[in-house]
PDB file of C-alpha atoms in Angstrom:
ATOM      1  CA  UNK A  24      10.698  12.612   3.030  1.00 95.00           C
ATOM      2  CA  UNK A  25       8.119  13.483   5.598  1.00 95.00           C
ATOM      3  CA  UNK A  26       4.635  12.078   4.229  1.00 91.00           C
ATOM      4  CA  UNK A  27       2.297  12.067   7.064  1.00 91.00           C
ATOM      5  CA  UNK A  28       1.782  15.076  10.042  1.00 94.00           C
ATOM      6  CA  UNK A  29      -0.617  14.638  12.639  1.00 93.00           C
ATOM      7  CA  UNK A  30      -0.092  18.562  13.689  1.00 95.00           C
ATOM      8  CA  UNK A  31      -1.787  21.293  11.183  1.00 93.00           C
ATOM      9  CA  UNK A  32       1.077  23.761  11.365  1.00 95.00           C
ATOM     10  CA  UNK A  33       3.796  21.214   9.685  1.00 95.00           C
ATOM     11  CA  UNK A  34       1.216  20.453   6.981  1.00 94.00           C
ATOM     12  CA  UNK A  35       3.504  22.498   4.633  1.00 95.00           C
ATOM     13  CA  UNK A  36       6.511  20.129   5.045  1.00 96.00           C
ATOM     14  CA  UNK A  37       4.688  17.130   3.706  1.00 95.00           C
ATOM     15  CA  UNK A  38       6.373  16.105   0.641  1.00 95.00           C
ATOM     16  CA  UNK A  39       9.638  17.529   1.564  1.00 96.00           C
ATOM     17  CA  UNK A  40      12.912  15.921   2.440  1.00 96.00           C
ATOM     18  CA  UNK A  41      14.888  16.374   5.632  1.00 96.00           C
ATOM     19  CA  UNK A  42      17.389  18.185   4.288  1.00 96.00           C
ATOM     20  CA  UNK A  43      15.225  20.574   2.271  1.00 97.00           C
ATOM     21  CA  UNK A  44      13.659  21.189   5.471  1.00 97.00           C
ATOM     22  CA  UNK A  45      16.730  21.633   8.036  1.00 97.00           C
ATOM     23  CA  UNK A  46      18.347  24.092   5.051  1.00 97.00           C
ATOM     24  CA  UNK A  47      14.929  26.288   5.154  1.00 96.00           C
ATOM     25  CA  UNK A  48      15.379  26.483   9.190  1.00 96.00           C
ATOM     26  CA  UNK A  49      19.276  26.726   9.451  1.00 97.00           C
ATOM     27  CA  UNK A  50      19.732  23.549  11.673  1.00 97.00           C
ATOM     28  CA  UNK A  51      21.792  20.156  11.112  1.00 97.00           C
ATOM     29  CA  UNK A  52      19.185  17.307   9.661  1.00 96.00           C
ATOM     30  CA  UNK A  53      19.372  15.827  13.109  1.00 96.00           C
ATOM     31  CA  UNK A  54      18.474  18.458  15.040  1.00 97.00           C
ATOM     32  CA  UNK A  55      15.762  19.205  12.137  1.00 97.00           C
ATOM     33  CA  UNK A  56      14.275  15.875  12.732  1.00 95.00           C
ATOM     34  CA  UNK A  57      14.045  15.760  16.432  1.00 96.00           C
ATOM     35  CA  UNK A  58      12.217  19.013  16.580  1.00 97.00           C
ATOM     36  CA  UNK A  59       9.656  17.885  14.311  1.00 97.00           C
ATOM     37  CA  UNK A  60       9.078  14.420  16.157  1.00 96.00           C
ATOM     38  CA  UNK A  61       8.491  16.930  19.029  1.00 96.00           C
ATOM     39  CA  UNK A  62       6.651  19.275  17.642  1.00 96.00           C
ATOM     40  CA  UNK A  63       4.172  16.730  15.463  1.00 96.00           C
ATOM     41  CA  UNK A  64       3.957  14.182  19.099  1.00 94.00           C
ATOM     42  CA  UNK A  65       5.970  11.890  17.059  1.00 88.00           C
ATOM     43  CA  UNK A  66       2.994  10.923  15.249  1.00 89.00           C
ATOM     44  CA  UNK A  67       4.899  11.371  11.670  1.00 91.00           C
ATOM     45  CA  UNK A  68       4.969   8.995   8.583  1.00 91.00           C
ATOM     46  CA  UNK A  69       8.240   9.563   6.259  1.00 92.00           C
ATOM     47  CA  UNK A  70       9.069   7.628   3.326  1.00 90.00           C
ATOM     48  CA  UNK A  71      12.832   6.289   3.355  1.00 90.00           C
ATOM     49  CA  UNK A  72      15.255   5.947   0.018  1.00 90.00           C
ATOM     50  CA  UNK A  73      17.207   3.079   1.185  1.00 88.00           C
ATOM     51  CA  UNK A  74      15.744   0.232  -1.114  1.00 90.00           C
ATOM     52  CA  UNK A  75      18.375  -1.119  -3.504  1.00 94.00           C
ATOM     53  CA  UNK A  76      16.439  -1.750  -7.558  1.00 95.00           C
ATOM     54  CA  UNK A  77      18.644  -4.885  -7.592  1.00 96.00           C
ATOM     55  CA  UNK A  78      17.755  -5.842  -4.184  1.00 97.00           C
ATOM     56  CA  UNK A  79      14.022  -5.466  -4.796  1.00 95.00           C
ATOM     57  CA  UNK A  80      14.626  -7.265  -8.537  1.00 96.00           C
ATOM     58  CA  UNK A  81      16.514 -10.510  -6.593  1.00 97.00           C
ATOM     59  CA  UNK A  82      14.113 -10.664  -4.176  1.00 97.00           C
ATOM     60  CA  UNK A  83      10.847  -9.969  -6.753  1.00 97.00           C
ATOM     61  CA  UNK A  84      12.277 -13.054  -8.666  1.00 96.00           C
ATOM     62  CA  UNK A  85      12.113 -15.322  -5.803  1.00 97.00           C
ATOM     63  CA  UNK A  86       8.944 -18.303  -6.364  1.00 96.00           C
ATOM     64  CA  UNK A  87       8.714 -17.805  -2.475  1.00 97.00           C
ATOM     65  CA  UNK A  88       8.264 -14.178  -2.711  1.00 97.00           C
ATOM     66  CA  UNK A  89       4.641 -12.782  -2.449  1.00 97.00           C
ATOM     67  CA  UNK A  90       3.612  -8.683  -2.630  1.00 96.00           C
ATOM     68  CA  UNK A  91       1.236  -6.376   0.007  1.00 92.00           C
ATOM     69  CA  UNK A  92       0.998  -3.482   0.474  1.00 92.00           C
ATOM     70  CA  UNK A  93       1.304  -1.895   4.189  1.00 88.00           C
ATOM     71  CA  UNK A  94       0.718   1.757   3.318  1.00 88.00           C
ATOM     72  CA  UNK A  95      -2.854   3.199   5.418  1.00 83.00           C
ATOM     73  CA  UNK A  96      -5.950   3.967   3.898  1.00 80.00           C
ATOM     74  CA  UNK A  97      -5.479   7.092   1.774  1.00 87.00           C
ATOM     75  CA  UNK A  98      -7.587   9.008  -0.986  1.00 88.00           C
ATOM     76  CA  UNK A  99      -6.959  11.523  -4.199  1.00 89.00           C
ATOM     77  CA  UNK A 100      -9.514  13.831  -1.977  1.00 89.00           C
ATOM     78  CA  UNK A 101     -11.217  14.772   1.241  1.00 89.00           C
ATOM     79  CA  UNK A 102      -9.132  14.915   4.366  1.00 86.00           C
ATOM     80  CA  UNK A 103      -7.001  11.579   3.606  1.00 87.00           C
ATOM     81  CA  UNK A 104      -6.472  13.903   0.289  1.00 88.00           C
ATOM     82  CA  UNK A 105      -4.538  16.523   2.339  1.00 88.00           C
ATOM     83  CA  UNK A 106      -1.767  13.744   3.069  1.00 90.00           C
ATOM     84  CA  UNK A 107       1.394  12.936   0.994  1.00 92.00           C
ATOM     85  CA  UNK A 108       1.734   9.533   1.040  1.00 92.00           C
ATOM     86  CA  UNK A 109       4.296   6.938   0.032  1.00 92.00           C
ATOM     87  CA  UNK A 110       2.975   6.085  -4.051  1.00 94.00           C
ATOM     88  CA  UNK A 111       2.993   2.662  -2.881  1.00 93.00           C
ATOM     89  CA  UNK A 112      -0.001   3.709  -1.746  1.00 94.00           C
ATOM     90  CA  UNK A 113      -1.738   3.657  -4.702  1.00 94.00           C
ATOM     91  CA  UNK A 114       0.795   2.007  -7.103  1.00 95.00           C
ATOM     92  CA  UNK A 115       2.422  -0.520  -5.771  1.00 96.00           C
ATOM     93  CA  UNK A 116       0.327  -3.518  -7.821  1.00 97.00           C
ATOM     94  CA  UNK A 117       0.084  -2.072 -11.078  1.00 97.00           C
ATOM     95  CA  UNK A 118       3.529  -0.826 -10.811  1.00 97.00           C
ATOM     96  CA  UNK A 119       4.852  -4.365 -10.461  1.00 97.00           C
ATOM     97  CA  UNK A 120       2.361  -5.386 -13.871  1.00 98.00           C
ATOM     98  CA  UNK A 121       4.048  -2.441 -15.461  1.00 97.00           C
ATOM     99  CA  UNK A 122       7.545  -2.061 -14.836  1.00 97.00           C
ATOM    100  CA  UNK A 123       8.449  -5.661 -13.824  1.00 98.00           C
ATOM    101  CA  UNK A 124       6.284  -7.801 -16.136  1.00 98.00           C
ATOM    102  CA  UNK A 125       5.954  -5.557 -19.040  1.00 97.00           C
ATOM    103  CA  UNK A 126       8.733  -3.325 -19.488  1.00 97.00           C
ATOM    104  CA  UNK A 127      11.613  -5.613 -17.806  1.00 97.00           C
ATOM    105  CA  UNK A 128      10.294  -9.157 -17.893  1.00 98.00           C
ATOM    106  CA  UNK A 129      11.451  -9.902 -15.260  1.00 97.00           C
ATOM    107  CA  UNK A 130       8.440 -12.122 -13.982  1.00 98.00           C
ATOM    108  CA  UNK A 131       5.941 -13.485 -15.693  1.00 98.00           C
ATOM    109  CA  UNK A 132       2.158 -12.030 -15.758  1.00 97.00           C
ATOM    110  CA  UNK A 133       0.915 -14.917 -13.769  1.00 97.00           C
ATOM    111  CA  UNK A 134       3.496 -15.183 -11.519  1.00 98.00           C
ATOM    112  CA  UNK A 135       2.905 -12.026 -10.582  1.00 98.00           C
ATOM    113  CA  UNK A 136      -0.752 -12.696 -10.243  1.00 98.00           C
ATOM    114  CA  UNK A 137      -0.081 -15.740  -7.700  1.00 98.00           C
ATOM    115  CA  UNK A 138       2.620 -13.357  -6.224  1.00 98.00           C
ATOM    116  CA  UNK A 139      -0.758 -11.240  -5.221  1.00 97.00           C
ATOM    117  CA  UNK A 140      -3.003 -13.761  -4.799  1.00 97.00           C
ATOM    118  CA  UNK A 141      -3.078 -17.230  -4.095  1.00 97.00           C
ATOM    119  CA  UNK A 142       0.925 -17.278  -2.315  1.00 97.00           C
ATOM    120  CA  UNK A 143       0.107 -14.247   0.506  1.00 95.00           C
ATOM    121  CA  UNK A 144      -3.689 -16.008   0.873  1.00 95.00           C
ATOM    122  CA  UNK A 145      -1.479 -19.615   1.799  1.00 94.00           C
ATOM    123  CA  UNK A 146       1.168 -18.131   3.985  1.00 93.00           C
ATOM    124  CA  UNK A 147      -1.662 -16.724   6.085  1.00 91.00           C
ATOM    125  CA  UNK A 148      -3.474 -19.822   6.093  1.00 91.00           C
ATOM    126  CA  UNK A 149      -6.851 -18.055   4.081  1.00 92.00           C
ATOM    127  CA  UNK A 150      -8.069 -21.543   2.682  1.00 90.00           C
ATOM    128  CA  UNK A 151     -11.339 -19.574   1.489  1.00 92.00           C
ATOM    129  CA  UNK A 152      -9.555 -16.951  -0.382  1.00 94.00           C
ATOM    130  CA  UNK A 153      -6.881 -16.329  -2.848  1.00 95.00           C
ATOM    131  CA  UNK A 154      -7.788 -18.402  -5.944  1.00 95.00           C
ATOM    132  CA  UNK A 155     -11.104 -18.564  -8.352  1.00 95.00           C
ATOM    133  CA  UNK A 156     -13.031 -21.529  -7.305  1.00 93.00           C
ATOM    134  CA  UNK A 157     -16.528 -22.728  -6.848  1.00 93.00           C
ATOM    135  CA  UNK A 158     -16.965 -22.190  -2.858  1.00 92.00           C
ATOM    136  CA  UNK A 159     -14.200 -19.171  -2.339  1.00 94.00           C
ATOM    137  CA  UNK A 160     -14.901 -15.740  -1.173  1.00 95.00           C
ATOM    138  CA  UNK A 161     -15.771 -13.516  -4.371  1.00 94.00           C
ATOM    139  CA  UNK A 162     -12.916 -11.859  -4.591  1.00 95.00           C
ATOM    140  CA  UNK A 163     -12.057 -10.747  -8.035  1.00 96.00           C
ATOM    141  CA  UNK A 164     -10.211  -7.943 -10.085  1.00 96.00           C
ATOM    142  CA  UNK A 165     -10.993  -7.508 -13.763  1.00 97.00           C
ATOM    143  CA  UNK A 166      -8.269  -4.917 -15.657  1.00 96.00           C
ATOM    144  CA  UNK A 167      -7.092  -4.575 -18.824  1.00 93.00           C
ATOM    145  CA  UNK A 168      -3.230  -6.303 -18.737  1.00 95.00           C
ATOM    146  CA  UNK A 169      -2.017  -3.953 -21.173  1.00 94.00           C
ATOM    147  CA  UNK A 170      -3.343  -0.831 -20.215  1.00 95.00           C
ATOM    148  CA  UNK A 171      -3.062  -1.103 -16.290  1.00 96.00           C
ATOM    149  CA  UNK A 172       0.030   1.113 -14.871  1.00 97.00           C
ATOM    150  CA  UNK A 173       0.709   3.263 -12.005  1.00 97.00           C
ATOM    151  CA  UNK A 174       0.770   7.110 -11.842  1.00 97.00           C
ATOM    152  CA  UNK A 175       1.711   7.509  -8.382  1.00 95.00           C
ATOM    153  CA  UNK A 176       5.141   9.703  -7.652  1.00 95.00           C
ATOM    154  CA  UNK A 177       7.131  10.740  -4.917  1.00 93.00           C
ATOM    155  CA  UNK A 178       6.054  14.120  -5.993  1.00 92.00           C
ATOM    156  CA  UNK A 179       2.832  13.729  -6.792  1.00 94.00           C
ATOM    157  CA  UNK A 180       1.358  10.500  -5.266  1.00 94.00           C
ATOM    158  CA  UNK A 181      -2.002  11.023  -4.738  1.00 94.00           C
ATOM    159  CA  UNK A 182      -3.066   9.431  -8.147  1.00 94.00           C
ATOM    160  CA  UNK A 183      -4.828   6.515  -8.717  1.00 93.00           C
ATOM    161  CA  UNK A 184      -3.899   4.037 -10.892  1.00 94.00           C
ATOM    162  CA  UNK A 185      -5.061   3.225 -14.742  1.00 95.00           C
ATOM    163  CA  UNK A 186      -6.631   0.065 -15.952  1.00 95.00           C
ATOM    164  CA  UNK A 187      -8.526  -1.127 -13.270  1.00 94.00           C
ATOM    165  CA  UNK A 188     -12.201  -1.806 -14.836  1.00 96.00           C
ATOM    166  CA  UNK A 189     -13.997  -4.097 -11.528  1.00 97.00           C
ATOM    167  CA  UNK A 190     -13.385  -4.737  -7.947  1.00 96.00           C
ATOM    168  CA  UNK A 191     -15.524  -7.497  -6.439  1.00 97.00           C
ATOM    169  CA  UNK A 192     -14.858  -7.719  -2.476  1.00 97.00           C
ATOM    170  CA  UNK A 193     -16.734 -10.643  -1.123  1.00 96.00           C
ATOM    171  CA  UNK A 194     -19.289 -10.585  -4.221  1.00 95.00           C
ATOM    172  CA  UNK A 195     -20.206  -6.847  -4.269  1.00 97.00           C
ATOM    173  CA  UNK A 196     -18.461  -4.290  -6.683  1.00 98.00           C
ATOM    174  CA  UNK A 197     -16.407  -2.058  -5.098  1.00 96.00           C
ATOM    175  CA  UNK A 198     -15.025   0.040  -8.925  1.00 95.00           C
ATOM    176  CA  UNK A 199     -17.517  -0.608 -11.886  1.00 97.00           C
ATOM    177  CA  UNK A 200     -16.319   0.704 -14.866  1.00 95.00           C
ATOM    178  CA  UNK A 201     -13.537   2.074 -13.363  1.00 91.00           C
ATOM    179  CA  UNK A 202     -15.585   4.070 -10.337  1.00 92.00           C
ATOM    180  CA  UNK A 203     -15.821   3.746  -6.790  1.00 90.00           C
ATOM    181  CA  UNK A 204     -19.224   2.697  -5.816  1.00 95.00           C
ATOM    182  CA  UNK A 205     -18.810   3.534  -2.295  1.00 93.00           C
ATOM    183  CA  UNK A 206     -19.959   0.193  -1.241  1.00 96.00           C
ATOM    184  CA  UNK A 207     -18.051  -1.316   1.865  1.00 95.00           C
ATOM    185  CA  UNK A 208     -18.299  -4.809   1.906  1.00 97.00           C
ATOM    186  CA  UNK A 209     -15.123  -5.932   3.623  1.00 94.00           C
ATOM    187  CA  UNK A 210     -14.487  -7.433   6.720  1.00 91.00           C
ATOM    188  CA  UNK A 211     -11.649  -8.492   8.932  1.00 90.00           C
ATOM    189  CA  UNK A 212      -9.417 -11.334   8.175  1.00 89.00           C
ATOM    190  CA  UNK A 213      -7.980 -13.495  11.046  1.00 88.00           C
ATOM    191  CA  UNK A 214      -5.262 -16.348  10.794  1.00 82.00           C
ATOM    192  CA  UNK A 215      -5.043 -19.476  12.561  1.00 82.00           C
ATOM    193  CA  UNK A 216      -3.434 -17.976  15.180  1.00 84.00           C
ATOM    194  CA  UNK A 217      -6.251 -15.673  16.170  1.00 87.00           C
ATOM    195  CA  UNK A 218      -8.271 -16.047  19.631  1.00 88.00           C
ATOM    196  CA  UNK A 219     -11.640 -13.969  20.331  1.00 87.00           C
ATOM    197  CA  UNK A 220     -11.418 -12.239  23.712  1.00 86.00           C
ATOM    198  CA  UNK A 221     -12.662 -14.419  26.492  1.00 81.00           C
ATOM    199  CA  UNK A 222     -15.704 -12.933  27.967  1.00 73.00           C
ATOM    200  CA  UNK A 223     -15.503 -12.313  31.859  1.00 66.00           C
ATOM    201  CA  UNK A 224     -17.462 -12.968  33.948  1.00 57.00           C
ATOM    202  CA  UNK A 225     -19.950 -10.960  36.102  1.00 59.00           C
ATOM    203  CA  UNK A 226     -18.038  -8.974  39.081  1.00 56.00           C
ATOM    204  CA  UNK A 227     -14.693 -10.467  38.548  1.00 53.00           C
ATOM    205  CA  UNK A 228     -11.683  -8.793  37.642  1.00 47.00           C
TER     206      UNK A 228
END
């Protein structure tokens, strides 16, 4: 399903499938897809149907496993609002409290909480984030357990989730009451294995 287009005249084939699109211009899905990688500078996102629920349950299970998110920036509105994007986009954390803690029980709530938190913050060596403790990075996320769900689709994904009542990033609210506050108080994370540009020196190469 093609979800991003960088060129304004395939804008209408966001949200559609290959095949829905090759049928509407009478050409094999193949030939359908390399024209549009042409045509959009192969700049396109897609989102692929090739995860397996059992495969995703297995792994989900797994005390090793931990849960991000790699989708872009996106928003319900403005210009990011013109994009269809994967609903992992906006779901993809409080589809996991839903459908795998609630519904299927498959995890437990705090396991899926360390699954989100403290596990991903240790396998990229964050010792200052990840956990609530006197001394850590104020990162926190108040939401109501029960009422917190997804309502992202394939269809329709540019919908925000339900639930969520604060955001604190590094000590500043980010949703109060369930609003953005249009603060921006992030910054960039780097691991261990981060080194700054060296600075060169005056008329050398």
């Amino acid at each position: 399903m093609l979800s991003v287009v960088q060129n304004p005249k395939l804008l209408p084939l966001q949200g559609k499938t290959l095949a829905e699109i090759a049928r509407t211009r009478n050409q094999e899905p193949i030939e359908a897809l390399f024209d549009i990688l042409i045509e959009d500078n192969a700049f396109t996102f897609v989102a692929v149907f090739g995860m397996s629920e059992p495969d995703v349950a297995l792994a989900l299970k797994q005390p090793w496993t931990s849960v991000d998110n790699d989708s872009p920036g996106t928003a319900p509105d403005g210009l990011l609002g013109q994009e269809h994007p994967h609903p992992r986009a906006y779901g993809t954390f409080p589809r996991i409290l839903r459908k795998y803690v609630r519904e299927d029980h498959l995890i437990t709530f705090e396991d899926a909480i360390r699954k989100f938190t403290s596990l991903p913050a240790q396998r990229m060596r964050l010792a200052d984030r990840g956990v609530l403790k006197q001394g850590m990075w104020a990162d926190v996320v108040i939401f109501d357990p029960e009422q917190i769900r997804d309502l992202a689709t394939f269809e329709q994904p540019n919908q925000l989730s339900v639930g969520m009542k604060y955001v604190f990033v590094n000590g500043v609210a980010v949703i109060a009451e369930g609003k953005m506050t249009n603060m921006l108080p992030g910054k960039l994370l780097y691991g261990p294995g981060y080194r700054a540009p060296s600075k060169r020196s005056p008329g050398r190469s």
